[in-house]
mmCIF file of C-alpha atoms in Angstrom:
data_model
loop_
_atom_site.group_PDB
_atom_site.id
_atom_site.type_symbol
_atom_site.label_atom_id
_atom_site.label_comp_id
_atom_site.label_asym_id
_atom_site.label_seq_id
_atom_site.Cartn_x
_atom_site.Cartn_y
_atom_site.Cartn_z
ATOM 1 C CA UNK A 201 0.000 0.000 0.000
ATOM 2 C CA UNK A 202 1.123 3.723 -0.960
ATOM 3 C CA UNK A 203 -0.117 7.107 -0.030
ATOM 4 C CA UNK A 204 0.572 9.425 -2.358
ATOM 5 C CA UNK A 205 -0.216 13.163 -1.853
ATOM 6 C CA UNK A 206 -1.910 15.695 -4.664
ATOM 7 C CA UNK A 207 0.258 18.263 -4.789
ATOM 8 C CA UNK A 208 -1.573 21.629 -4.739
ATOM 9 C CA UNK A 209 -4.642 20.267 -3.015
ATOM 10 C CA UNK A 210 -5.863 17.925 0.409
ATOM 11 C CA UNK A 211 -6.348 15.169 -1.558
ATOM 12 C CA UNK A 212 -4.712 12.109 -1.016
ATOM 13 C CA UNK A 213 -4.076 8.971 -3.098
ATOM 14 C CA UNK A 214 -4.193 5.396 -1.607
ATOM 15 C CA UNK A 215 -2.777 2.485 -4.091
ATOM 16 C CA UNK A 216 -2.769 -0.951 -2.647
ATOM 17 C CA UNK A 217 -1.675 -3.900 -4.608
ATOM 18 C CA UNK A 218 -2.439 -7.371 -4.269
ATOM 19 C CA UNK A 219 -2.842 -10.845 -5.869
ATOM 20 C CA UNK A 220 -6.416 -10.729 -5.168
ATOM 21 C CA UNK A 221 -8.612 -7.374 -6.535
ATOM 22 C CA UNK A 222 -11.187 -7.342 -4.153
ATOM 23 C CA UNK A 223 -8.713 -7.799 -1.571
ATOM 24 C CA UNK A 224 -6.713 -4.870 -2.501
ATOM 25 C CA UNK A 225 -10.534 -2.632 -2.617
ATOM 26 C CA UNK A 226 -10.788 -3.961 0.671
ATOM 27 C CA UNK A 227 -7.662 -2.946 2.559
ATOM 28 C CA UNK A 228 -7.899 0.670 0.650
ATOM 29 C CA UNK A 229 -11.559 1.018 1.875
ATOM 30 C CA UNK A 230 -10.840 -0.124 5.447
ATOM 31 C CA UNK A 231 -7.749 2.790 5.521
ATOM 32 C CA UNK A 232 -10.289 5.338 4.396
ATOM 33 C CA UNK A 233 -12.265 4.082 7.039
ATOM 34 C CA UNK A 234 -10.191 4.358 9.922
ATOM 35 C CA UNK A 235 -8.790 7.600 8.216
ATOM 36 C CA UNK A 236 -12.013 9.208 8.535
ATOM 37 C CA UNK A 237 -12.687 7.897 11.991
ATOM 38 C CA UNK A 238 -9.756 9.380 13.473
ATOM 39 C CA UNK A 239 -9.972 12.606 11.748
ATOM 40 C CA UNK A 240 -13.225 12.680 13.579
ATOM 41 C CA UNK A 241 -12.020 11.746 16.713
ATOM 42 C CA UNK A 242 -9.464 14.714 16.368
ATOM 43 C CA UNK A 243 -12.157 17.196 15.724
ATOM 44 C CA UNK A 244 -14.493 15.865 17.994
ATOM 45 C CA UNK A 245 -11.991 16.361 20.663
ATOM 46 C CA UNK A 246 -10.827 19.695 19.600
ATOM 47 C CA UNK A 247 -14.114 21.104 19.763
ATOM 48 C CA UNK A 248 -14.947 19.784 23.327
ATOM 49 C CA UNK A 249 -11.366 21.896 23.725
ATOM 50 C CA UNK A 250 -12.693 24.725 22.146
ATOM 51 C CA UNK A 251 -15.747 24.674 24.166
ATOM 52 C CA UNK A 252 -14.773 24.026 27.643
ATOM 53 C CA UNK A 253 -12.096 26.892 26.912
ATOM 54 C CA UNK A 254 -15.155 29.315 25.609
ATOM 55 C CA UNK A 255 -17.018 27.939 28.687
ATOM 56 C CA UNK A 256 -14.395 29.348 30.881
ATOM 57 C CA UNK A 257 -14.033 32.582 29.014
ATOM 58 C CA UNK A 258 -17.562 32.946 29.032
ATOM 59 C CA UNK A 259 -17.990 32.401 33.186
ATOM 60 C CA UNK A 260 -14.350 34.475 33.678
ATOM 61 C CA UNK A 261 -15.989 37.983 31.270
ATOM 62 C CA UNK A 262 -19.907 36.976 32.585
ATOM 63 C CA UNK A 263 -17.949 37.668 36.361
ATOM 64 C CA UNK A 264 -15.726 40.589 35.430
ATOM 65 C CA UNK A 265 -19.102 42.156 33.690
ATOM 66 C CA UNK A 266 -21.337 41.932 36.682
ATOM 67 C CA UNK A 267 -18.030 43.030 39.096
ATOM 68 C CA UNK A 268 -17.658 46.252 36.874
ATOM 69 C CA UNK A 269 -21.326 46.804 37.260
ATOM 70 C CA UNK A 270 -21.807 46.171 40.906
ATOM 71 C CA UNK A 271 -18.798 49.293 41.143
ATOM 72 C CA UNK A 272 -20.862 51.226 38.771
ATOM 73 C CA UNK A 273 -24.005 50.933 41.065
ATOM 74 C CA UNK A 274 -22.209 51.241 44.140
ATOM 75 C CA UNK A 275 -20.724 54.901 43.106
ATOM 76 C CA UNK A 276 -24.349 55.756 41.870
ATOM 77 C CA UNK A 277 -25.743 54.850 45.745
ATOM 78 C CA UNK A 278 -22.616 56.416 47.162
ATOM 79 C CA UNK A 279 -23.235 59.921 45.391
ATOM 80 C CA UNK A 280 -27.179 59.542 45.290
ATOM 81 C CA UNK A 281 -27.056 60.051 41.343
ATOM 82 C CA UNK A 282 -30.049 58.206 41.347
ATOM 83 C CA UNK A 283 -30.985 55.877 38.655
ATOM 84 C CA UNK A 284 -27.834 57.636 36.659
ATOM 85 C CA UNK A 285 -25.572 60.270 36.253
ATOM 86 C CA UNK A 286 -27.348 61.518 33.519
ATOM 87 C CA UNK A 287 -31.060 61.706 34.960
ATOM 88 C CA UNK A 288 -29.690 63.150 38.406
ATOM 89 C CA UNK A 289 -28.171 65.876 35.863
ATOM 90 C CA UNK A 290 -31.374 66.332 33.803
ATOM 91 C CA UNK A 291 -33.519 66.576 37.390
ATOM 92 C CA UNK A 292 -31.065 69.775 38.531
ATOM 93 C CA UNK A 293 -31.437 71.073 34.937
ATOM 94 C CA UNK A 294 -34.825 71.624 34.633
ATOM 95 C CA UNK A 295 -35.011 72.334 38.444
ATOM 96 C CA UNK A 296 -32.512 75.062 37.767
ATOM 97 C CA UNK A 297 -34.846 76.486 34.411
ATOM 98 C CA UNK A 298 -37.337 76.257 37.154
ATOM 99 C CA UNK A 299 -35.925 78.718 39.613
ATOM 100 C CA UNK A 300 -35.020 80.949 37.035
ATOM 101 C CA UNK A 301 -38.091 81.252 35.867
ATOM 102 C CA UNK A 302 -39.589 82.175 39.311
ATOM 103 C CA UNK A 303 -35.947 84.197 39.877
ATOM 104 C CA UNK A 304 -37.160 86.500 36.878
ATOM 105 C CA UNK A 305 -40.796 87.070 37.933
ATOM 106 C CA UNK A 306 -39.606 87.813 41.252
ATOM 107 C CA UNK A 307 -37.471 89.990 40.442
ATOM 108 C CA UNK A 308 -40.049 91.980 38.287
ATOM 109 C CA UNK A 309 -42.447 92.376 41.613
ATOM 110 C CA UNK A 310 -39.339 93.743 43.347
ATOM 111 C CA UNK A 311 -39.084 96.392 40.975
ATOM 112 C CA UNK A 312 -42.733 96.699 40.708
ATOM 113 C CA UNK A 313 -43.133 97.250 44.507
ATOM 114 C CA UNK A 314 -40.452 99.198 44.736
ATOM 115 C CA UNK A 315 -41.667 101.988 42.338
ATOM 116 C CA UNK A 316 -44.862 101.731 44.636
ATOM 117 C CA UNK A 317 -43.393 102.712 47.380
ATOM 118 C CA UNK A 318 -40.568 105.240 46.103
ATOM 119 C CA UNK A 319 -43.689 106.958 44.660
ATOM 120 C CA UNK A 320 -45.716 107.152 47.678
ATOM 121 C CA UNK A 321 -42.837 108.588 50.087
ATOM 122 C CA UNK A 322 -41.944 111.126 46.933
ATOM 123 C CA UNK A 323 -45.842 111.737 47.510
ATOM 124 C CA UNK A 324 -45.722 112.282 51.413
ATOM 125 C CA UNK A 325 -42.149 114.595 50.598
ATOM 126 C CA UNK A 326 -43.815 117.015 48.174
ATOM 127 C CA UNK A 327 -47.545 116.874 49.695
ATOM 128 C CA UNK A 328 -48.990 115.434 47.011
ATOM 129 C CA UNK A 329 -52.809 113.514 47.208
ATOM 130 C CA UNK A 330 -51.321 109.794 47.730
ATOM 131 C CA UNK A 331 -54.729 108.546 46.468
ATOM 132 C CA UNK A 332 -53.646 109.135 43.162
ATOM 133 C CA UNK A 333 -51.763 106.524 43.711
ATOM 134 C CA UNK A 334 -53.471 103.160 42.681
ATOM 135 C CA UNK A 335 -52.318 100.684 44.715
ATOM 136 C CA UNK A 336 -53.886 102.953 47.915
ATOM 137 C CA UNK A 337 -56.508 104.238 45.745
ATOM 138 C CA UNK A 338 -57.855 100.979 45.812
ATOM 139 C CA UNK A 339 -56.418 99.567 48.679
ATOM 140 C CA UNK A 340 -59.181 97.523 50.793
ATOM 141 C CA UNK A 341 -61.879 99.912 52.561
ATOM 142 C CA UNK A 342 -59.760 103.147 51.397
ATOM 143 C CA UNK A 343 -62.820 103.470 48.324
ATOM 144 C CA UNK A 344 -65.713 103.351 50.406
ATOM 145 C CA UNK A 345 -64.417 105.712 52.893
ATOM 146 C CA UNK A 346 -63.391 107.890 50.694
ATOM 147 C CA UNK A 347 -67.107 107.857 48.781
ATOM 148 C CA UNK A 348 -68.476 108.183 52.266
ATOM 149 C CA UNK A 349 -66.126 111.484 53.120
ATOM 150 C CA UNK A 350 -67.275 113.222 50.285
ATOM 151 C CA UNK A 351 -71.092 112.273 50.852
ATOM 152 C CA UNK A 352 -70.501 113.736 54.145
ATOM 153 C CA UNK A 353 -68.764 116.686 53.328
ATOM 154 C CA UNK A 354 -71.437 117.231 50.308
ATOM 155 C CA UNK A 355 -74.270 117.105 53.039
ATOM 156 C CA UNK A 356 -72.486 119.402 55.377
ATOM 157 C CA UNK A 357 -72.106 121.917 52.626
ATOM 158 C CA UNK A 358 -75.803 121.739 52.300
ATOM 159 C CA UNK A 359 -76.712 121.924 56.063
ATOM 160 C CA UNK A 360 -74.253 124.841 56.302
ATOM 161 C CA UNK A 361 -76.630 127.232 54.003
ATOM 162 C CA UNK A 362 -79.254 126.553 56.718
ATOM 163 C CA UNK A 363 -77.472 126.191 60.280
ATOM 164 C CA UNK A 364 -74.717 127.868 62.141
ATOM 165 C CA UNK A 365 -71.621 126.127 62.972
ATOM 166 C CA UNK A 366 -72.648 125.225 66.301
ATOM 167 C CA UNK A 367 -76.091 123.950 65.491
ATOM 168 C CA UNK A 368 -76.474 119.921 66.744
ATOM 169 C CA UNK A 369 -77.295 118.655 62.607
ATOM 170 C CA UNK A 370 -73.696 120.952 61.924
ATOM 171 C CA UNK A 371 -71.895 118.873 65.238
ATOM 172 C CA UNK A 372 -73.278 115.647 64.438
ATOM 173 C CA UNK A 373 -72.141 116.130 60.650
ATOM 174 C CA UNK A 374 -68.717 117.117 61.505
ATOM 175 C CA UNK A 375 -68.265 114.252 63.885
ATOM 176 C CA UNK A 376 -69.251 111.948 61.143
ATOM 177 C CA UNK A 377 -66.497 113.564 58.923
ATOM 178 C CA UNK A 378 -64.020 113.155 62.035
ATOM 179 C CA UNK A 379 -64.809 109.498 62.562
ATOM 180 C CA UNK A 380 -64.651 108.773 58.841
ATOM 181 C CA UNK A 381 -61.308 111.054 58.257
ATOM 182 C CA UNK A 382 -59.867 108.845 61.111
ATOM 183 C CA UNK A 383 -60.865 105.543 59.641
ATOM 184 C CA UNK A 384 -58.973 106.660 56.202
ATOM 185 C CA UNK A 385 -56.125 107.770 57.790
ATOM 186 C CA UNK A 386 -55.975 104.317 59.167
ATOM 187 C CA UNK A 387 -56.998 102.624 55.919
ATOM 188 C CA UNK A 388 -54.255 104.706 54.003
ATOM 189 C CA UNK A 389 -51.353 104.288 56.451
ATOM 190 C CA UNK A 390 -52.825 100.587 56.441
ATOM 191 C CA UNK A 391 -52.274 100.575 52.733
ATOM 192 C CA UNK A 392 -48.800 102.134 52.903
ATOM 193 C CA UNK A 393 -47.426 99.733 55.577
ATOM 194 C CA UNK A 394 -48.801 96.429 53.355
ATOM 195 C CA UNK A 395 -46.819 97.922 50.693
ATOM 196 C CA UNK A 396 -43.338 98.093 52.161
ATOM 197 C CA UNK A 397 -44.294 94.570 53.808
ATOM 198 C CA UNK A 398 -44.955 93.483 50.050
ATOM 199 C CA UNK A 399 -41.724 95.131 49.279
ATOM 200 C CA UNK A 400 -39.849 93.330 51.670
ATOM 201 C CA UNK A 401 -41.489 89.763 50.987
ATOM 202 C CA UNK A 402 -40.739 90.690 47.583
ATOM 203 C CA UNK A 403 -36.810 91.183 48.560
ATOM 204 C CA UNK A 404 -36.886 87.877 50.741
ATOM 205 C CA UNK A 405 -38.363 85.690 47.835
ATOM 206 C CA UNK A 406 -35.872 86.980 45.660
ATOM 207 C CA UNK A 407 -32.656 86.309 47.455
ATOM 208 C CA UNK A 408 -34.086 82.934 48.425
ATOM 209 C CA UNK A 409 -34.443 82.088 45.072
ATOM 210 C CA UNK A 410 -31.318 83.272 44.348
ATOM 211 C CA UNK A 411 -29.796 80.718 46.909
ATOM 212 C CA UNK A 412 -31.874 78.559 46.400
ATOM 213 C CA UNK A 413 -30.092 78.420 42.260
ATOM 214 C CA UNK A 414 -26.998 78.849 43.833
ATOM 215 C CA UNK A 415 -27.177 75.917 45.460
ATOM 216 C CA UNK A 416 -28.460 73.965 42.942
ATOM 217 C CA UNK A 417 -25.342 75.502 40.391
ATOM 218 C CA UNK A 418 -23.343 73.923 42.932
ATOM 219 C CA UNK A 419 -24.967 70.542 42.828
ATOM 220 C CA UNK A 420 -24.620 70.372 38.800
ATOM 221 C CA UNK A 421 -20.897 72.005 39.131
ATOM 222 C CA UNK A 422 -20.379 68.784 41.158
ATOM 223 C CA UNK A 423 -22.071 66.352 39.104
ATOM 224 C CA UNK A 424 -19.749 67.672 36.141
ATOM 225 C CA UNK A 425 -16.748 66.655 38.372
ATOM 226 C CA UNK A 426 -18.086 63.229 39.334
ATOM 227 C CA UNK A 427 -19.063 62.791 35.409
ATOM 228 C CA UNK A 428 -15.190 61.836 34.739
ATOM 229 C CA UNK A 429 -15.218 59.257 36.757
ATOM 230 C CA UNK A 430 -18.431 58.001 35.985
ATOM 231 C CA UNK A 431 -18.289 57.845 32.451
ATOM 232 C CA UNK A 432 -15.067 55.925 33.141
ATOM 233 C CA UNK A 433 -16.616 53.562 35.020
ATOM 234 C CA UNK A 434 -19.528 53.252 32.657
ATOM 235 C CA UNK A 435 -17.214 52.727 29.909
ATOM 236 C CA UNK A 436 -15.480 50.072 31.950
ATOM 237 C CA UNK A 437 -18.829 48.315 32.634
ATOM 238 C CA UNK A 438 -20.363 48.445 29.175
ATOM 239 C CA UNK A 439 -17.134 47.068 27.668
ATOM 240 C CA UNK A 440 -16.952 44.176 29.762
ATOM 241 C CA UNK A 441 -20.852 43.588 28.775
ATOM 242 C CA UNK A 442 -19.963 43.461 25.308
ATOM 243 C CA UNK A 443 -17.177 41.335 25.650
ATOM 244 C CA UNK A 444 -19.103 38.644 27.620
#
């Protein structure tokens, strides 16, 4: 028997010779045979290899991939970013847009109250009428005593064409005026003093807002810092998943 190889290809030739021709077919065939047998035994056995090593691979990245994760979650928990980095950023964001928002209408009843009031004490300096000033014009009882004062002084103008000054309809007139006078003096310094109050609240809403952004700033300034090493880590963890 001779095994000759085909040059330029994986073909072998098997020549056997012997007295007897189906003899000779026989031994050729049974070399095939075994031939074949133990190139399957070869592979056979090199795949097991090839799985048992993937196995291992596969149990080795599956442990290194859940490791880099569990250090992922654990500097989530120990910063509080929440479910991520990214949603603990988006929360401060529009919290932030938020304040602003309420920083800038704030702001606008600061200056709003403020002209109020600068107004009514550039009113009291020159001696001007401070109900030409809305906000007391209008200010809670100030109309209706102020329609009643000029009923009043309307009827006493009409009682004075008939009585002197000392007459008991002329007294009991005037002490109407008096009591009503007094009650819109009240009303209008009233009215003055929930102003400034309104003033101040306005002030105290302001600069609490304003803190109150500050401090938020400060929480996403520090979320940009912890960002490096969370995207590391990320990076780390998602890697590993895609290798396993």
């Amino acid at each position: 028997m001779t095994i000759d190889a085909i040059r330029n290809s994986f073909l072998i030739v098997i020549t056997v010779q012997h007295q007897d021709p189906e003899a000779a077919a026989l031994i050729a065939n049974r070399f095939v045979d075994q031939f074949m047998r133990r190139l399957r035994e070869q592979m056979s056995g090199t795949n097991e290899d090839a799985v048992d090593q993937l196995n291992k691979a596969a149990d080795r990245l599956r442990a290194e991939s859940a490791a880099k994760d569990q250090i992922l979650q654990t500097y989530i928990k120990e910063h509080k970013l929440g479910s991520s980095l990214d949603a603990s950023t988006n929360t401060i964001k529009s919290r932030m847009m938020a304040i602003d928002s309420s920083r800038t209408e704030a702001h606008l009843e600061v200056i709003k109250r403020q002209n109020e009031f600068d107004q009514i004490q550039a009113y009291q300096r020159d001696g001007r009428n401070l109900y030409e000033i809305a906000a007391i014009a209008t200010y809670g009882s100030v109309p209706n005593l102020r329609l009643q004062l000029s009923e009043l002084e309307s009827k006493q103008l009409e009682l004075a064409e008939r009585y002197l000054e000392r007459h008991p309809e002329m007294i009991r007139i005037a002490n109407q005026i008096s009591t009503v006078t007094d009650q819109l003096n009240k009303a209008t310094a009233l009215a003055i003093a929930d102003i400034k109050t309104s003033l101040e609240k306005a002030r105290d809403n302001e600069q609490s807002l304003n803190v109150e952004y500050g401090k938020n700033e400060q929480d996403n300034q520090h979320l940009r810092e912890l960002s490096v090493e969370y995207d590391r880590l990320q990076q780390d963890a998602d890697s590993a998943k895609k290798q396993y």
